[in-house]
CSV table of C-alpha atoms in Angstrom, one decimal:
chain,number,residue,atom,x,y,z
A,1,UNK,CA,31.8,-7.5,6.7
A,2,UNK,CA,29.2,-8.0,3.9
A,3,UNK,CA,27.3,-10.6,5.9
A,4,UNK,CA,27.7,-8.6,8.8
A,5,UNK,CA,25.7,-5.7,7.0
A,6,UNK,CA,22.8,-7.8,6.7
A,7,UNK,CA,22.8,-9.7,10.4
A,8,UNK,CA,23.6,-5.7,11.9
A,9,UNK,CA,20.3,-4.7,9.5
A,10,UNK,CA,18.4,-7.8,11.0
A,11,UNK,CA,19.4,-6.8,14.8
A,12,UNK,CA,18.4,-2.8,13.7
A,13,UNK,CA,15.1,-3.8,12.5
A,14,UNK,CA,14.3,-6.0,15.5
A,15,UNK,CA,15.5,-3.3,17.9
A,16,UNK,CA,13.0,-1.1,15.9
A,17,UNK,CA,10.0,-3.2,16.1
A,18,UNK,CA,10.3,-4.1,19.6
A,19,UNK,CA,10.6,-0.4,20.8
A,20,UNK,CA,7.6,0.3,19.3
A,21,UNK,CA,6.2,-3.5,20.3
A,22,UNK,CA,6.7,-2.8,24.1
A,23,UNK,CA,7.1,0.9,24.5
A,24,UNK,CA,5.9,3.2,22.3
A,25,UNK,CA,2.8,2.3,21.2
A,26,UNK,CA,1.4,2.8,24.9
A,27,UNK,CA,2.0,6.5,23.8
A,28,UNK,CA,-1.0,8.8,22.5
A,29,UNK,CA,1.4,10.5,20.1
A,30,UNK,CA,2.3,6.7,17.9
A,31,UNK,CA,-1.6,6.5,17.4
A,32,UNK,CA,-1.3,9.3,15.3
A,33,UNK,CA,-0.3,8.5,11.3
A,34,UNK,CA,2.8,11.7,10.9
A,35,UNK,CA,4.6,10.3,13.7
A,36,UNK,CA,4.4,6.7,13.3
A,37,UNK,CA,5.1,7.8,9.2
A,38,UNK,CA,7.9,10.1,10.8
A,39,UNK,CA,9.6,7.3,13.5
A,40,UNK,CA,10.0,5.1,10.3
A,41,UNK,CA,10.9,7.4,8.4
A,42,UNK,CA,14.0,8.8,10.6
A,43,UNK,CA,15.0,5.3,10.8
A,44,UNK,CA,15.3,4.6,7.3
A,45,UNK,CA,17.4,8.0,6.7
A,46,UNK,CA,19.0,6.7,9.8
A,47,UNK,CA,20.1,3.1,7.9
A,48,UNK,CA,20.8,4.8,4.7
A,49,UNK,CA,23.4,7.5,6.1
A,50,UNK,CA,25.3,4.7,7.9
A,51,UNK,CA,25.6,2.6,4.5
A,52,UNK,CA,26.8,5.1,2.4
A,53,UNK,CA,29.4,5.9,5.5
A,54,UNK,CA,30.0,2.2,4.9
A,55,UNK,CA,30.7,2.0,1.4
A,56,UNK,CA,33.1,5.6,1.4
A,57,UNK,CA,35.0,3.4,4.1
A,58,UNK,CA,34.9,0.2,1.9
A,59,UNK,CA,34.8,0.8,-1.7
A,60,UNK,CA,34.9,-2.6,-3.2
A,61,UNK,CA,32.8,-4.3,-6.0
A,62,UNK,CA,29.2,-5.7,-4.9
A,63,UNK,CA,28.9,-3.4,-1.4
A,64,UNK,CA,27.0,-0.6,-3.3
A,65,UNK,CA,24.6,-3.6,-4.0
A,66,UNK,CA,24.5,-4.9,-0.6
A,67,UNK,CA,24.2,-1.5,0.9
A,68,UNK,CA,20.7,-1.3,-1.4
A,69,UNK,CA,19.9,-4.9,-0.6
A,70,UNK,CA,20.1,-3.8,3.5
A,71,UNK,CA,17.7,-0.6,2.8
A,72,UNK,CA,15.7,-2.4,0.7
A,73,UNK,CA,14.9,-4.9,3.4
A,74,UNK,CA,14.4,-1.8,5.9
A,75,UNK,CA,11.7,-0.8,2.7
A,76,UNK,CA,9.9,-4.1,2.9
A,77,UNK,CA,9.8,-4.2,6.7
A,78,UNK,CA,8.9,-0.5,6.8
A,79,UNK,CA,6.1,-0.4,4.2
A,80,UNK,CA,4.6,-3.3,5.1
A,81,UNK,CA,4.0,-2.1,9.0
A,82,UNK,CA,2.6,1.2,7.5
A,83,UNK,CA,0.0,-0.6,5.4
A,84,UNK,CA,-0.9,-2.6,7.8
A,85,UNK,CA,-1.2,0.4,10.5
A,86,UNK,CA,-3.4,2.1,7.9
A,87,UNK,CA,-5.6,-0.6,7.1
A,88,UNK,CA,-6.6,-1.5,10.6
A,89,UNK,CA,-7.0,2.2,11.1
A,90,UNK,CA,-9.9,2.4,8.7
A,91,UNK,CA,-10.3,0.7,5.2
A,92,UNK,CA,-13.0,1.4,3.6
A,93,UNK,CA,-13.3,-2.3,2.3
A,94,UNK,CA,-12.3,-4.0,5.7
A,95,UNK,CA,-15.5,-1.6,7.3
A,96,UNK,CA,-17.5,-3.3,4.2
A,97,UNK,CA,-16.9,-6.9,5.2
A,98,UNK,CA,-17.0,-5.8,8.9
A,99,UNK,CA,-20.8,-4.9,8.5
A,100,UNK,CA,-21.6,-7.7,6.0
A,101,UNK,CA,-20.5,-10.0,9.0
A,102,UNK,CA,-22.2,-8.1,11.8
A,103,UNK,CA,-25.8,-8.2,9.4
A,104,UNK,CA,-25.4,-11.9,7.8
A,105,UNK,CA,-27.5,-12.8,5.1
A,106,UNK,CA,-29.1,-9.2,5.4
A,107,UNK,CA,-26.4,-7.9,4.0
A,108,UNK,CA,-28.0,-6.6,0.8
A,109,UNK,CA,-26.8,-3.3,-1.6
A,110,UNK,CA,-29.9,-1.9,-0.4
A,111,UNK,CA,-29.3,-2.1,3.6
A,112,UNK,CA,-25.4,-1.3,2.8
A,113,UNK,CA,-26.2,2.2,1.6
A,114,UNK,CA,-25.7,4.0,5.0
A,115,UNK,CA,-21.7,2.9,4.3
A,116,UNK,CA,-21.7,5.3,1.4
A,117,UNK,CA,-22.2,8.1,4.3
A,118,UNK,CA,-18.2,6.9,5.0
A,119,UNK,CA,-17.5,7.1,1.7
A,120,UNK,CA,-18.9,10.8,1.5
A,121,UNK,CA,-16.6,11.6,4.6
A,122,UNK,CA,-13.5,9.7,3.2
A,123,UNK,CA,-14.0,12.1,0.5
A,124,UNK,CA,-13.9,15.5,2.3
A,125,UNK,CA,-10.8,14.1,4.6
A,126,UNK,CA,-8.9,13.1,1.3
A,127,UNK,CA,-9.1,16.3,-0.4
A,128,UNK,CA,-8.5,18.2,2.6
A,129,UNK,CA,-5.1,16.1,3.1
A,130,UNK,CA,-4.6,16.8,-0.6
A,131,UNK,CA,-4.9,20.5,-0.2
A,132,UNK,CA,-3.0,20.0,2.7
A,133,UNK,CA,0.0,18.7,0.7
A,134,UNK,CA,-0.3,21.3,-1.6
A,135,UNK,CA,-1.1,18.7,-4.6
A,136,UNK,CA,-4.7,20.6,-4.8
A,137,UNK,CA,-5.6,24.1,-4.5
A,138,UNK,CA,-9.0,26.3,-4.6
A,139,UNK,CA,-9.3,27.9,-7.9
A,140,UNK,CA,-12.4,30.1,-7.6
A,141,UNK,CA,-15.4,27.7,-6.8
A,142,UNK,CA,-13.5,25.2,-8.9
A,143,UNK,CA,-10.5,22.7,-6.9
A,144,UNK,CA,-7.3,22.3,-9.5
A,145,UNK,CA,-3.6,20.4,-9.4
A,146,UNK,CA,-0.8,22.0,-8.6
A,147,UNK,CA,2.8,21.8,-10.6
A,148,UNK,CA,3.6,18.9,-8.0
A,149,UNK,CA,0.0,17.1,-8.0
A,150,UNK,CA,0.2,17.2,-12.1
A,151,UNK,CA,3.3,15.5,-11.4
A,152,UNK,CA,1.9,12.8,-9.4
A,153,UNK,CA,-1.3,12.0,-11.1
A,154,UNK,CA,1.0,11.7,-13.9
A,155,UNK,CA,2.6,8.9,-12.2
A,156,UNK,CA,-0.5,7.4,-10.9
A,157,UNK,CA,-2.0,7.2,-14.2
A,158,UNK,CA,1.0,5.5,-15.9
A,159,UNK,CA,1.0,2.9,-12.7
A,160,UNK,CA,-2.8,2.4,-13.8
A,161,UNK,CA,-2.0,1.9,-17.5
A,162,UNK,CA,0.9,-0.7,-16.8
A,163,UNK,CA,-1.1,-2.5,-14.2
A,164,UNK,CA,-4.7,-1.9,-15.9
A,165,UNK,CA,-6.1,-1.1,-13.3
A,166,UNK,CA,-9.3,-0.1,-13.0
A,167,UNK,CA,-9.9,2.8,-11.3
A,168,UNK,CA,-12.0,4.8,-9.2
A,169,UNK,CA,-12.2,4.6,-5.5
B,1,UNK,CA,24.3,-7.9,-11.0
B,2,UNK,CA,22.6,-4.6,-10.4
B,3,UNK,CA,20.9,-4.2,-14.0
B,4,UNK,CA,19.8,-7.9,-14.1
B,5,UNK,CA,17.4,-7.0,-11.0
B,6,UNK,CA,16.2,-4.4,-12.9
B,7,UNK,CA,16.0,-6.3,-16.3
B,8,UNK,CA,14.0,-8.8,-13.9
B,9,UNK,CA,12.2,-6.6,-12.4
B,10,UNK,CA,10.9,-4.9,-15.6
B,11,UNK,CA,10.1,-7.8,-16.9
B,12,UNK,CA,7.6,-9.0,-14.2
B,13,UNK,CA,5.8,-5.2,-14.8
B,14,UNK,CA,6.2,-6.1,-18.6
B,15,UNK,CA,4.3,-9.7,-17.9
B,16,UNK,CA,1.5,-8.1,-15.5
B,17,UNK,CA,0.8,-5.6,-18.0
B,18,UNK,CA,0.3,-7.9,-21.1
B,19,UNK,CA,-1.3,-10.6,-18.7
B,20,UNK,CA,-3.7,-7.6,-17.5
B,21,UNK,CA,-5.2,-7.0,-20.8
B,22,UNK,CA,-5.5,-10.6,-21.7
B,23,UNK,CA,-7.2,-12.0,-18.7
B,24,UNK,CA,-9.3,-10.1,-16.2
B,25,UNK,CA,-10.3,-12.9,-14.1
B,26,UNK,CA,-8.7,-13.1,-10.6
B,27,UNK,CA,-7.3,-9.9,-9.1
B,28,UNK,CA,-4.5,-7.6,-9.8
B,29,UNK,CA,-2.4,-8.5,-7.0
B,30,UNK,CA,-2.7,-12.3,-8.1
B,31,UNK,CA,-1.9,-11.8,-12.1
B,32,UNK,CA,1.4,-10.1,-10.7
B,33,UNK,CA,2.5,-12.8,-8.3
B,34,UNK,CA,1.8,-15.6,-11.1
B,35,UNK,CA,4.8,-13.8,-13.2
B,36,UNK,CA,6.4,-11.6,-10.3
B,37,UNK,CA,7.2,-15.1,-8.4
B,38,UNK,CA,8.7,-17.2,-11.2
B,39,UNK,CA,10.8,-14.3,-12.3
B,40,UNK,CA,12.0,-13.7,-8.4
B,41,UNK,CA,12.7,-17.5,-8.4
B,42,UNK,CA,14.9,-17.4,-12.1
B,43,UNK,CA,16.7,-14.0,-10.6
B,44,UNK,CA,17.8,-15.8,-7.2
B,45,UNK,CA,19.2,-19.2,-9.4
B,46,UNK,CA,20.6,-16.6,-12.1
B,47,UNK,CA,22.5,-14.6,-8.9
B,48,UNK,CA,23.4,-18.1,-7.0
B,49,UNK,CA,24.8,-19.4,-10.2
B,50,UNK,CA,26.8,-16.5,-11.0
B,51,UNK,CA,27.7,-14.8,-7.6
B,52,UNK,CA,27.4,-18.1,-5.5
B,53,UNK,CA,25.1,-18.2,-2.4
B,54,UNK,CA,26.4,-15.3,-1.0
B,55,UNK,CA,25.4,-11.8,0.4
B,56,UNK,CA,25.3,-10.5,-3.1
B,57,UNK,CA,22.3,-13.2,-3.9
B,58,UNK,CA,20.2,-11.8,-1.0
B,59,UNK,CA,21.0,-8.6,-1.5
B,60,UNK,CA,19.9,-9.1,-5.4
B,61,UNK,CA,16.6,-11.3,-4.4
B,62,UNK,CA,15.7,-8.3,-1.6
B,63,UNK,CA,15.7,-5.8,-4.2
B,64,UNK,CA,13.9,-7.3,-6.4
B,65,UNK,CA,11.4,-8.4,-3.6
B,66,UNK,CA,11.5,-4.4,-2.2
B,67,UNK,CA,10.8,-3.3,-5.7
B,68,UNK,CA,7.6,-5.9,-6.2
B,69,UNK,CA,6.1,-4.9,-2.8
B,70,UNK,CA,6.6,-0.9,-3.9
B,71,UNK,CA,4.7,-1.9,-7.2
B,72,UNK,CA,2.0,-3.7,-6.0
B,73,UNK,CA,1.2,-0.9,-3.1
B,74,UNK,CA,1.3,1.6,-6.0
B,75,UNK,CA,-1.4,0.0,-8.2
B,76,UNK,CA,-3.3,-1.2,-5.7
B,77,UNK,CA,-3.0,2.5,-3.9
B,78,UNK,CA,-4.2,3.9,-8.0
B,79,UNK,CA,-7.4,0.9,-8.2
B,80,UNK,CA,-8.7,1.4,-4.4
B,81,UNK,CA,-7.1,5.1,-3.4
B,82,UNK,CA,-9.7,8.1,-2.7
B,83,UNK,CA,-7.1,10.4,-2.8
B,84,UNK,CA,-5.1,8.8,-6.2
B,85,UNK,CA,-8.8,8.6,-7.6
B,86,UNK,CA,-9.2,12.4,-6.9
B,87,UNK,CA,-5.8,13.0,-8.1
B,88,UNK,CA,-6.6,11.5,-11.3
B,89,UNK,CA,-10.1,12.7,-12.1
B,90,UNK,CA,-8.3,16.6,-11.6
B,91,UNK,CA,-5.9,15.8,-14.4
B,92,UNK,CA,-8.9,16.4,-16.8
B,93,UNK,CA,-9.1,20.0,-15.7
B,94,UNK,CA,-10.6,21.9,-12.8
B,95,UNK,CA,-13.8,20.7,-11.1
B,96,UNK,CA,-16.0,21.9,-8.4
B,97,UNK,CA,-17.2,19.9,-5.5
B,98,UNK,CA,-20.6,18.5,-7.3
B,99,UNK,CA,-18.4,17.5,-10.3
B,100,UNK,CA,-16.1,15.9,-7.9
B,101,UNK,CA,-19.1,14.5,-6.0
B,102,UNK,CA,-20.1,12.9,-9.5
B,103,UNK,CA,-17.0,11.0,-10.5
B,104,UNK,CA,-16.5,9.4,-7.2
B,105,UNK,CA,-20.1,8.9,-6.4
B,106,UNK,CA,-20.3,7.3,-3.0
B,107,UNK,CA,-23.2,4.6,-4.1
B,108,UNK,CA,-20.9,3.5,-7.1
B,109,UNK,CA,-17.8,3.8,-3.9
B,110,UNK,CA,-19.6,0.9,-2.2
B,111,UNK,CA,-20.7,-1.1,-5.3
B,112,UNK,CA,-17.4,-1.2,-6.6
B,113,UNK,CA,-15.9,-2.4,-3.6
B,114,UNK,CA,-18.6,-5.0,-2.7
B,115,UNK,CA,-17.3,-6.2,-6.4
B,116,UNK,CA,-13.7,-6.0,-5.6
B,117,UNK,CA,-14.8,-7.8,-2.3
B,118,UNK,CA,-16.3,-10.5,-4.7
B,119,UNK,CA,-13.6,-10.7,-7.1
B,120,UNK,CA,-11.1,-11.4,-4.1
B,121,UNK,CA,-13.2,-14.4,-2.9
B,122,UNK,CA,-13.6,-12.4,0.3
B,123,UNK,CA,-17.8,-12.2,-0.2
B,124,UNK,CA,-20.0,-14.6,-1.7
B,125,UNK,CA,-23.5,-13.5,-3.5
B,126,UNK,CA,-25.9,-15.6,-0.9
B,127,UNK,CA,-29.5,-15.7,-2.0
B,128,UNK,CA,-30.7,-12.7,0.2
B,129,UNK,CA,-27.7,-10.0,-0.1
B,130,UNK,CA,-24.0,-10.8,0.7
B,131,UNK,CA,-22.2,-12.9,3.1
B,132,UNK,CA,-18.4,-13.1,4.4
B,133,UNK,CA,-16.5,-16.3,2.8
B,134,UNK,CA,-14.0,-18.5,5.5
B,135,UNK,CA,-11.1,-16.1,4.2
B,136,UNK,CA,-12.8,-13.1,4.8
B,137,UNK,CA,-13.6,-14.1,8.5
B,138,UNK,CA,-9.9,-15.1,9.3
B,139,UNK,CA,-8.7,-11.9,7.8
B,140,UNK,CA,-11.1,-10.0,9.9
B,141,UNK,CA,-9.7,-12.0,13.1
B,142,UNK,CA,-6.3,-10.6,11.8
B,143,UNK,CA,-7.4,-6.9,11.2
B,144,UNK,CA,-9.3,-6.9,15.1
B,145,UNK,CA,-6.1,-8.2,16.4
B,146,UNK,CA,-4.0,-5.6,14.6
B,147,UNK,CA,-6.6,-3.2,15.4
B,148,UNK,CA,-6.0,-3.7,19.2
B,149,UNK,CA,-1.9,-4.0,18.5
B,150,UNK,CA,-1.9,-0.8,17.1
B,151,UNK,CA,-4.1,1.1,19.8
B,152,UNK,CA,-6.2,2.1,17.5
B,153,UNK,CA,-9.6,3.8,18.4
């Protein structure tokens, strides 16, 4: 049975791809982000519920383990399709190298300045989704965290400590 | 066999972070695979040699593998995210739009990333401005075909 969890998890997540692969990405409602977050999403929780049904029916030593090594594969699958989907939906950097190709050796700081217009707009959008998510709110003329978006920012700094990162977008 | 995927796993996070601060050559992603990958390598002979090659192997090795993926999204969401930079520049205290509009100044935006571009060996300085290196132009191949896959606009 424990090999059988992972071949099963193999045949789910090729069953998933495919049905997006052939059929529904011809529909206008997977070009939007929330559903193609959502039918991933559902299918994960979907995985997850049927493991732990798994493990109350077979309680033995190493299939708690196995359960998390099945999601965890649904978790590489799944967040590597979403990054991909978002970054041939619009990175910033990948619209960079886009028009450094398109102007060849023109391509100076100079002539690349009309980007930053994207940059101006990429701003608005994100704080709008922010707000959206109720990590941001209005505060008088002034924009502050909320209890949740402390919470978060907390975790993104301490992700950009460990990995010195530098930041800024 | 659990907490050795997480002892592992810390370690690699451990290695990146000392590595970070000793040598910033090279890219964040790339520091972390150069101690992420032997570590992954030691975990999958540690589990083989204790567990055999069985389904508790894999399932050890995808863990770890799932946990490295969620780490390098998150730091490279923190060093390249407009939101996560917005996030982060609020945990100083309220601003209004012009301050905001200062810290993540959109001519710095594009500088930055034309640097990041550099420091990735996707751009090379040419004489007049910038130009796209071989890599650059097969990812871009990549991204126009994923662009079309995905129906996007």
């Amino acid at each position: 049975m424990t090999v059988a969890a992972f071949c099963w998890a193999g045949v789910y997540l090729a069953f998933h791809f495919l049905l997006y692969a052939l059929l529904l990405r011809r529909r206008q409602a997977f070009t939007w982000e929330r559903t193609i977050f959502a039918y991933h999403l559902v299918g994960a929780l979907g995985l997850a519920g049927a493991l732990a049904a798994w493990i109350m029916v077979a309680p033995q030593p190493g299939n708690a383990l196995i359960a998390l090594g099945v999601v965890a594969l649904q978790g590489i699958y799944s967040l590597s399709f979403l990054e991909l989907w978002s970054l041939a939906e619009g990175s910033y950097s990948i619209s960079i190298l886009e028009r450094v190709e398109r102007d060849g050796s023109a391509a100076t700081p100079e002539r690349l300045s009309d980007l930053n217009r994207i940059g101006i707009r990429k701003r608005e959008d994100r704080l709008d989704g922010l707000r959206r998510l109720r990590l941001v709110r209005p505060r008088g003329n002034r924009i502050e965290l909320t209890g949740l978006g402390r919470v978060i920012s907390g975790g993104l700094r301490l992700i950009g400590w460990l990995a010195a990162a530098r930041t800024g977008a | 066999m659990g907490v050795w995927v997480a002892a592992y796993l810390m370690s690699a996070v451990a290695a990146h972070c000392v590595l970070g601060r000793l040598a910033r050559a090279g890219t964040g992603v790339g520091r972390f695979l150069m101690v992420a990958t032997p570590l992954g390598l030691a975990l999958f002979v540690h589990a083989a040699s204790r567990d055999g090659l069985g389904p508790t192997t894999v399932a050890a090795v995808v863990v770890y593998a799932f946990a490295c993926e969620l780490y390098v999204f998150l730091f490279t969401l923190v060093a390249s995210s407009v939101s996560a930079s917005l996030l982060m520049a609020l945990a100083a205290g309220a601003l209004t739009a012009r301050e905001i509009g200062t810290l993540c100044d959109e001519v710095g935006m594009v500088r930055m990333r034309l640097e990041r571009l550099v420091n990735g060996g996707l751009l090379q300085v040419a004489p007049a401005g910038y130009a796209p290196t071989r890599a650059a132009r097969v990812m871009l191949t990549g991204f126009r075909m994923l662009r079309r896959f995905f129906r996007h606009a």
